[in-house]
mmCIF file of C-alpha atoms and ligand atoms in Angstrom:
data_model
loop_
_atom_site.group_PDB
_atom_site.id
_atom_site.type_symbol
_atom_site.label_atom_id
_atom_site.label_comp_id
_atom_site.label_asym_id
_atom_site.label_seq_id
_atom_site.Cartn_x
_atom_site.Cartn_y
_atom_site.Cartn_z
ATOM 1 C CA MET E 265 23.717 -13.025 3.128
ATOM 2 C CA ARG E 266 20.270 -12.811 1.428
ATOM 3 C CA HIS E 267 20.348 -16.429 0.318
ATOM 4 C CA TRP E 268 21.266 -17.622 3.803
ATOM 5 C CA ILE E 269 18.281 -15.659 5.192
ATOM 6 C CA ILE E 270 15.953 -17.077 2.517
ATOM 7 C CA LYS E 271 17.161 -20.563 3.463
ATOM 8 C CA LEU E 272 16.306 -19.893 7.103
ATOM 9 C CA TYR E 273 12.768 -18.706 6.229
ATOM 10 C CA LYS E 274 12.379 -21.781 4.015
ATOM 11 C CA LYS E 275 13.479 -24.019 6.865
ATOM 12 C CA ALA E 276 10.863 -22.369 9.130
ATOM 13 C CA ASN E 277 8.239 -22.833 6.431
ATOM 14 C CA ASP E 278 9.098 -26.484 5.778
ATOM 15 C CA LYS E 279 9.405 -27.460 9.439
ATOM 16 C CA GLY E 280 6.271 -25.584 10.575
ATOM 17 C CA PHE E 281 7.796 -23.046 12.937
ATOM 18 C CA ALA E 282 8.018 -19.245 12.874
ATOM 19 C CA LEU E 283 11.054 -17.041 13.312
ATOM 20 C CA GLY E 284 10.571 -14.745 16.292
ATOM 21 C CA ALA E 285 11.545 -11.143 15.522
ATOM 22 C CA PHE E 286 12.198 -9.147 18.685
ATOM 23 C CA ASN E 287 12.700 -5.371 18.851
ATOM 24 C CA PHE E 288 15.400 -3.769 20.956
ATOM 25 C CA SER E 289 16.420 -0.253 21.886
ATOM 26 C CA THR E 290 18.706 -0.929 24.846
ATOM 27 C CA ASN E 291 21.494 -3.376 25.644
ATOM 28 C CA GLU E 292 19.487 -5.017 28.442
ATOM 29 C CA ILE E 293 16.667 -5.861 26.042
ATOM 30 C CA LEU E 294 19.129 -7.182 23.472
ATOM 31 C CA LYS E 295 20.883 -9.302 26.099
ATOM 32 C CA GLY E 296 17.523 -10.709 27.228
ATOM 33 C CA ILE E 297 16.590 -11.659 23.656
ATOM 34 C CA VAL E 298 19.913 -13.280 22.799
ATOM 35 C CA ASP E 299 20.153 -15.169 26.133
ATOM 36 C CA ALA E 300 16.739 -16.737 25.433
ATOM 37 C CA ALA E 301 17.697 -17.733 21.877
ATOM 38 C CA VAL E 302 20.999 -19.271 22.989
ATOM 39 C CA LYS E 303 19.324 -21.174 25.844
ATOM 40 C CA LEU E 304 16.626 -22.624 23.571
ATOM 41 C CA LYS E 305 18.878 -23.077 20.520
ATOM 42 C CA ALA E 306 16.524 -21.000 18.386
ATOM 43 C CA PRO E 307 17.356 -19.020 15.257
ATOM 44 C CA ILE E 308 16.319 -15.445 15.932
ATOM 45 C CA ILE E 309 15.721 -12.033 14.349
ATOM 46 C CA ILE E 310 16.721 -8.946 16.314
ATOM 47 C CA GLU E 311 15.161 -5.790 14.932
ATOM 48 C CA THR E 312 15.060 -2.028 15.367
ATOM 49 C CA SER E 313 12.414 0.468 14.277
ATOM 50 C CA GLU E 314 13.598 3.899 13.108
ATOM 51 C CA GLY E 315 13.136 5.330 16.612
ATOM 52 C CA GLU E 316 14.873 2.393 18.256
ATOM 53 C CA ARG E 317 17.919 2.455 16.011
ATOM 54 C CA ASN E 318 18.272 6.206 16.303
ATOM 55 C CA PHE E 319 18.302 5.821 20.078
ATOM 56 C CA PHE E 320 20.639 2.799 20.163
ATOM 57 C CA GLY E 321 22.788 4.133 17.327
ATOM 58 C CA LEU E 322 22.675 2.779 13.789
ATOM 59 C CA GLU E 323 26.373 1.902 13.551
ATOM 60 C CA GLU E 324 26.323 0.655 17.141
ATOM 61 C CA SER E 325 23.472 -1.770 16.408
ATOM 62 C CA VAL E 326 25.472 -3.265 13.511
ATOM 63 C CA ALA E 327 28.663 -3.508 15.608
ATOM 64 C CA VAL E 328 26.857 -5.290 18.448
ATOM 65 C CA TYR E 329 25.161 -7.626 15.943
ATOM 66 C CA HIS E 330 28.578 -8.678 14.596
ATOM 67 C CA ALA E 331 29.866 -9.251 18.127
ATOM 68 C CA ILE E 332 26.830 -11.461 18.922
ATOM 69 C CA LYS E 333 27.124 -13.331 15.631
ATOM 70 C CA LYS E 334 30.699 -14.383 16.415
ATOM 71 C CA LYS E 335 29.447 -16.354 19.418
ATOM 72 C CA TYR E 336 25.995 -17.264 18.109
ATOM 73 C CA PRO E 337 25.704 -17.195 14.302
ATOM 74 C CA HIS E 338 21.941 -17.952 14.154
ATOM 75 C CA VAL E 339 20.933 -14.292 14.350
ATOM 76 C CA ILE E 340 19.638 -11.865 11.721
ATOM 77 C CA LEU E 341 19.665 -8.099 12.223
ATOM 78 C CA HIS E 342 16.568 -6.542 10.638
ATOM 79 C CA ALA E 343 15.460 -2.926 10.129
ATOM 80 C CA ASP E 344 11.758 -2.774 11.062
ATOM 81 C CA HIS E 345 9.270 -0.245 9.512
ATOM 82 C CA THR E 346 11.538 1.798 7.272
ATOM 83 C CA LYS E 347 9.484 4.418 5.531
ATOM 84 C CA SER E 348 11.734 6.055 2.940
ATOM 85 C CA PHE E 349 14.154 5.008 0.229
ATOM 86 C CA GLU E 350 16.793 7.310 1.727
ATOM 87 C CA GLU E 351 16.553 5.461 5.069
ATOM 88 C CA ILE E 352 16.790 2.096 3.253
ATOM 89 C CA LYS E 353 20.049 3.280 1.649
ATOM 90 C CA ARG E 354 21.393 4.530 5.002
ATOM 91 C CA ILE E 355 20.637 1.233 6.761
ATOM 92 C CA ILE E 356 22.108 -0.912 4.011
ATOM 93 C CA ALA E 357 25.254 1.233 3.953
ATOM 94 C CA ALA E 358 25.574 0.688 7.711
ATOM 95 C CA GLY E 359 25.451 -3.099 7.170
ATOM 96 C CA TYR E 360 21.910 -4.336 7.938
ATOM 97 C CA PRO E 361 21.430 -7.661 6.088
ATOM 98 C CA SER E 362 17.612 -7.494 6.196
ATOM 99 C CA VAL E 363 15.172 -4.565 5.863
ATOM 100 C CA HIS E 364 11.454 -3.833 5.970
ATOM 101 C CA PHE E 365 10.197 -1.191 3.562
ATOM 102 C CA ASP E 366 6.872 0.047 4.921
ATOM 103 C CA GLY E 367 4.935 1.816 2.196
ATOM 104 C CA SER E 368 1.578 0.972 3.751
ATOM 105 C CA LYS E 369 0.620 4.646 4.142
ATOM 106 C CA LEU E 370 1.052 5.215 0.380
ATOM 107 C CA SER E 371 -1.599 4.506 -2.257
ATOM 108 C CA PHE E 372 -1.487 0.964 -3.695
ATOM 109 C CA ARG E 373 0.288 2.051 -6.910
ATOM 110 C CA HIS E 374 2.711 4.320 -5.092
ATOM 111 C CA ASN E 375 3.485 1.560 -2.563
ATOM 112 C CA ILE E 376 4.259 -0.805 -5.484
ATOM 113 C CA ARG E 377 6.583 1.749 -7.116
ATOM 114 C CA GLU E 378 8.500 2.617 -3.948
ATOM 115 C CA THR E 379 8.725 -0.975 -2.677
ATOM 116 C CA LYS E 380 10.010 -2.155 -6.070
ATOM 117 C CA ARG E 381 12.695 0.537 -5.998
ATOM 118 C CA ALA E 382 13.706 -0.482 -2.462
ATOM 119 C CA ALA E 383 13.675 -4.203 -3.415
ATOM 120 C CA GLU E 384 15.920 -3.665 -6.444
ATOM 121 C CA TYR E 385 18.344 -1.679 -4.305
ATOM 122 C CA ALA E 386 18.294 -4.249 -1.487
ATOM 123 C CA HIS E 387 18.833 -7.194 -3.829
ATOM 124 C CA ALA E 388 21.690 -5.433 -5.611
ATOM 125 C CA HIS E 389 23.340 -5.218 -2.180
ATOM 126 C CA ASP E 390 22.562 -8.850 -1.213
ATOM 127 C CA VAL E 391 19.998 -7.711 1.372
ATOM 128 C CA PHE E 392 16.693 -9.471 2.213
ATOM 129 C CA ILE E 393 13.579 -7.261 1.981
ATOM 130 C CA GLU E 394 10.110 -7.400 3.554
ATOM 131 C CA GLY E 395 7.296 -5.312 2.052
ATOM 132 C CA GLU E 396 3.976 -4.328 3.610
ATOM 133 C CA LEU E 397 0.466 -4.160 2.246
ATOM 134 C CA GLY E 398 -2.522 -3.095 4.350
ATOM 135 C CA GLY E 399 -2.302 -0.993 7.475
ATOM 136 C CA ILE E 400 -1.006 -2.127 10.859
ATOM 137 C CA VAL E 401 -2.294 0.441 13.347
ATOM 138 C CA GLY E 402 -0.914 1.577 16.721
ATOM 139 C CA GLY E 403 2.482 1.877 18.357
ATOM 140 C CA SER E 404 4.261 -0.727 20.530
ATOM 141 C CA THR E 405 2.820 0.317 23.879
ATOM 142 C CA MET E 406 -0.301 -0.099 26.063
ATOM 143 C CA HIS E 407 -3.408 1.456 24.513
ATOM 144 C CA LYS E 408 -6.512 2.700 26.307
ATOM 145 C CA LYS E 409 -8.801 2.049 23.342
ATOM 146 C CA SER E 410 -10.382 -1.122 22.033
ATOM 147 C CA LEU E 411 -9.004 -2.604 18.847
ATOM 148 C CA LYS E 412 -12.463 -2.966 17.408
ATOM 149 C CA ASP E 413 -12.784 0.848 17.465
ATOM 150 C CA VAL E 414 -9.635 1.446 15.393
ATOM 151 C CA LEU E 415 -9.517 -1.566 13.060
ATOM 152 C CA THR E 416 -11.530 -1.248 9.889
ATOM 153 C CA LYS E 417 -11.965 -3.779 7.083
ATOM 154 C CA ASP E 418 -10.460 -1.390 4.502
ATOM 155 C CA ILE E 419 -6.986 -1.543 6.096
ATOM 156 C CA MET E 420 -6.844 -5.338 5.911
ATOM 157 C CA THR E 421 -4.695 -6.901 3.198
ATOM 158 C CA ASP E 422 -6.645 -7.890 0.113
ATOM 159 C CA PRO E 423 -5.461 -11.295 -1.271
ATOM 160 C CA GLU E 424 -5.799 -10.310 -4.946
ATOM 161 C CA GLN E 425 -3.893 -7.048 -4.386
ATOM 162 C CA ALA E 426 -1.271 -8.983 -2.406
ATOM 163 C CA LYS E 427 -0.708 -11.283 -5.397
ATOM 164 C CA GLU E 428 -0.162 -8.321 -7.702
ATOM 165 C CA PHE E 429 1.979 -6.570 -5.082
ATOM 166 C CA VAL E 430 4.463 -9.425 -4.608
ATOM 167 C CA GLU E 431 4.689 -10.081 -8.352
ATOM 168 C CA LEU E 432 5.356 -6.474 -9.281
ATOM 169 C CA THR E 433 7.717 -5.569 -6.414
ATOM 170 C CA GLY E 434 9.913 -8.688 -6.213
ATOM 171 C CA ILE E 435 10.046 -8.584 -2.374
ATOM 172 C CA ASP E 436 11.208 -11.606 -0.359
ATOM 173 C CA SER E 437 8.477 -11.520 2.311
ATOM 174 C CA LEU E 438 5.225 -9.678 2.969
ATOM 175 C CA ALA E 439 3.860 -8.123 6.183
ATOM 176 C CA ILE E 440 0.087 -8.381 6.229
ATOM 177 C CA SER E 441 -2.906 -6.945 8.038
ATOM 178 C CA ILE E 442 -5.414 -9.591 9.182
ATOM 179 C CA GLY E 443 -6.721 -8.083 12.423
ATOM 180 C CA ASN E 444 -3.284 -7.610 14.015
ATOM 181 C CA ALA E 445 -2.135 -4.259 15.453
ATOM 182 C CA HIS E 446 0.908 -3.007 17.336
ATOM 183 C CA GLY E 447 0.617 -2.848 21.105
ATOM 184 C CA ILE E 448 -1.668 -4.218 23.804
ATOM 185 C CA TRP E 449 -5.307 -3.086 23.618
ATOM 186 C CA LYS E 450 -8.371 -3.295 25.835
ATOM 187 C CA ASP E 451 -9.667 -6.231 23.813
ATOM 188 C CA LYS E 452 -7.868 -9.256 22.326
ATOM 189 C CA PRO E 453 -7.073 -9.206 18.595
ATOM 190 C CA LYS E 454 -9.262 -11.390 16.387
ATOM 191 C CA LEU E 455 -7.278 -12.707 13.469
ATOM 192 C CA ASP E 456 -9.009 -13.290 10.135
ATOM 193 C CA PHE E 457 -7.689 -16.767 9.310
ATOM 194 C CA GLU E 458 -9.706 -17.089 6.085
ATOM 195 C CA ARG E 459 -7.971 -13.963 4.809
ATOM 196 C CA LEU E 460 -4.575 -15.345 5.842
ATOM 197 C CA LYS E 461 -5.291 -18.594 4.002
ATOM 198 C CA ALA E 462 -6.295 -16.695 0.858
ATOM 199 C CA ILE E 463 -3.200 -14.434 0.999
ATOM 200 C CA ALA E 464 -0.876 -17.432 1.445
ATOM 201 C CA LYS E 465 -2.488 -19.211 -1.503
ATOM 202 C CA ALA E 466 -2.471 -16.136 -3.761
ATOM 203 C CA THR E 467 1.106 -15.030 -3.053
ATOM 204 C CA GLY E 468 3.117 -18.153 -2.188
ATOM 205 C CA LYS E 469 5.438 -15.761 -0.274
ATOM 206 C CA PHE E 470 6.954 -15.826 3.193
ATOM 207 C CA LEU E 471 4.421 -13.998 5.386
ATOM 208 C CA VAL E 472 5.028 -11.783 8.406
ATOM 209 C CA LEU E 473 2.709 -11.098 11.341
ATOM 210 C CA HIS E 474 3.374 -7.774 13.076
ATOM 211 C CA GLY E 475 1.797 -6.788 16.371
ATOM 212 C CA GLY E 476 2.451 -10.078 18.155
ATOM 213 C CA SER E 477 1.844 -8.750 21.692
ATOM 214 C CA GLY E 478 -1.527 -9.825 23.051
ATOM 215 C CA ILE E 479 -2.130 -12.605 20.487
ATOM 216 C CA SER E 480 -2.944 -15.957 22.116
ATOM 217 C CA ALA E 481 -0.739 -19.056 21.834
ATOM 218 C CA SER E 482 -3.453 -20.955 19.966
ATOM 219 C CA ASP E 483 -3.910 -18.121 17.444
ATOM 220 C CA PHE E 484 -0.125 -18.018 16.871
ATOM 221 C CA ARG E 485 -0.050 -21.773 16.293
ATOM 222 C CA LYS E 486 -2.951 -21.570 13.859
ATOM 223 C CA ALA E 487 -1.412 -18.610 12.005
ATOM 224 C CA ILE E 488 1.877 -20.522 11.664
ATOM 225 C CA SER E 489 0.066 -23.581 10.319
ATOM 226 C CA LEU E 490 -1.591 -21.342 7.694
ATOM 227 C CA GLY E 491 1.612 -19.724 6.421
ATOM 228 C CA ILE E 492 3.025 -17.145 8.874
ATOM 229 C CA ASN E 493 6.847 -17.457 8.902
ATOM 230 C CA LYS E 494 7.972 -14.491 11.023
ATOM 231 C CA ILE E 495 6.284 -12.933 14.061
ATOM 232 C CA ASN E 496 7.210 -9.537 15.535
ATOM 233 C CA ILE E 497 7.130 -8.969 19.285
ATOM 234 C CA ASN E 498 7.846 -5.714 21.070
ATOM 235 C CA THR E 499 5.299 -4.375 23.609
ATOM 236 C CA GLU E 500 5.281 -7.413 25.917
ATOM 237 C CA MET E 501 9.068 -7.095 26.298
ATOM 238 C CA ARG E 502 8.818 -3.336 26.875
ATOM 239 C CA VAL E 503 6.241 -3.860 29.633
ATOM 240 C CA ALA E 504 8.335 -6.621 31.281
ATOM 241 C CA TYR E 505 11.388 -4.348 31.051
ATOM 242 C CA ALA E 506 9.661 -1.367 32.682
ATOM 243 C CA HIS E 507 8.108 -3.397 35.501
ATOM 244 C CA ALA E 508 11.397 -5.156 36.323
ATOM 245 C CA LEU E 509 13.248 -1.836 36.271
ATOM 246 C CA LEU E 510 10.743 -0.145 38.599
ATOM 247 C CA LYS E 511 10.903 -3.118 40.975
ATOM 248 C CA GLY E 512 14.699 -3.155 40.842
ATOM 249 C CA LEU E 513 14.980 0.542 41.656
ATOM 250 C CA HIS E 514 12.395 0.626 44.422
ATOM 251 C CA ASN E 515 13.936 1.020 47.907
ATOM 252 C CA ARG E 516 17.388 0.340 46.511
ATOM 253 C CA GLU E 517 20.424 0.628 48.723
ATOM 254 C CA ASP E 518 23.171 0.050 46.196
ATOM 255 C CA TYR E 519 23.628 1.896 42.928
ATOM 256 C CA VAL E 520 25.359 -0.805 40.886
ATOM 257 C CA PRO E 521 23.521 -0.946 37.509
ATOM 258 C CA TYR E 522 24.368 -4.550 36.669
ATOM 259 C CA HIS E 523 22.851 -5.724 39.959
ATOM 260 C CA TYR E 524 19.338 -4.584 39.050
ATOM 261 C CA LEU E 525 19.699 -4.617 35.246
ATOM 262 C CA LYS E 526 20.362 -8.350 35.222
ATOM 263 C CA ASP E 527 16.808 -8.843 36.519
ATOM 264 C CA VAL E 528 15.563 -6.537 33.770
ATOM 265 C CA SER E 529 17.264 -8.676 31.100
ATOM 266 C CA ALA E 530 15.929 -11.830 32.770
ATOM 267 C CA ALA E 531 12.366 -10.442 32.634
ATOM 268 C CA VAL E 532 12.755 -9.771 28.882
ATOM 269 C CA SER E 533 14.262 -13.243 28.400
ATOM 270 C CA LYS E 534 11.236 -14.848 30.017
ATOM 271 C CA VAL E 535 8.897 -13.214 27.463
ATOM 272 C CA VAL E 536 11.173 -14.231 24.580
ATOM 273 C CA GLU E 537 11.513 -17.819 25.793
ATOM 274 C CA GLU E 538 7.723 -18.178 26.024
ATOM 275 C CA LYS E 539 7.307 -16.920 22.461
ATOM 276 C CA ILE E 540 10.087 -19.101 21.040
ATOM 277 C CA ILE E 541 8.343 -22.150 22.496
ATOM 278 C CA ILE E 542 4.925 -21.091 21.167
ATOM 279 C CA PHE E 543 6.496 -20.470 17.729
ATOM 280 C CA LYS E 544 8.066 -23.987 17.877
ATOM 281 C CA ALA E 545 11.454 -22.428 17.116
ATOM 282 C CA GLU E 546 13.423 -24.135 19.881
ATOM 283 C CA ASN E 547 16.160 -26.600 18.831
ATOM 284 C CA LYS E 548 15.989 -25.401 15.212
ATOM 285 C CA ILE E 549 19.553 -24.136 14.748
HETATM 286 P P1 13P R 194 3.910 -5.544 19.303
HETATM 287 O O1 13P R 194 4.430 -4.328 19.940
HETATM 288 O O2 13P R 194 2.411 -5.617 19.276
HETATM 289 O O3 13P R 194 4.491 -6.796 19.888
HETATM 290 O O4 13P R 194 4.350 -5.516 17.764
HETATM 291 C C1 13P R 194 5.714 -5.446 17.425
HETATM 292 C C2 13P R 194 5.904 -5.238 15.977
HETATM 293 O O5 13P R 194 5.093 -5.639 15.166
HETATM 294 C C3 13P R 194 7.127 -4.544 15.527
HETATM 295 O O6 13P R 194 7.112 -4.278 14.164
#
């Protein structure tokens, strides 16, 4: 499976598009994501954070992934932000073909050691692995603060450290910090494109941009042209989901879930379709 995933990232890299990676924690969100991918003929990554997969069910997420893959094979199931080696083992045993080891809270040397251990384990099990260097602040929700008050230069990925990090850990892709943060903030994120350019040049690795919600279409396009291969989106779908659900439940006379939940999935789909088009991933299967 790992080599098939590497081939897909390489295709994205060579053809100048990015793989959209969309988080899910409910069936309606998952349906919205997959419907959009099928409609636009886009390869897609569906992903769960630790909280999301605990809520959805670890084994359940793998079972549903296999069911989807039978009808639409251009899907990768990915474990987002996994913070311990034990959790990496648990996810791989359950059947995730792609994982993210997030050691960004550890010291540089400790992050190298733990990521290398996770990478060796993942590769021995034919699993693709993303590492992370630099901090990506915030959770996938609406924030009351301004990004400029929480983002500091010292959490941004250093290109020279990134070079050493990818060489010593053997990871397949790297999540970086260049002014991106999870969630939607009072101000728009300002991406440091010079830093991105330097990281791409120093590492030659597939690069991942977390915190996609709130980033403008032109910034996405520029980031892709400078070496971003995968972009994570969560908050914008969560907000669309909640608004559509509230609207669907307001003054309701029938209590049939699939009557109002289909609008919830459609609202998620709309967000995903917009992103797939911005990422130039349509018609790439
Ligand atoms: P957003 O919630 O900002 O879209 O970020 C999602 C993400 O990066 C998941 O890892």
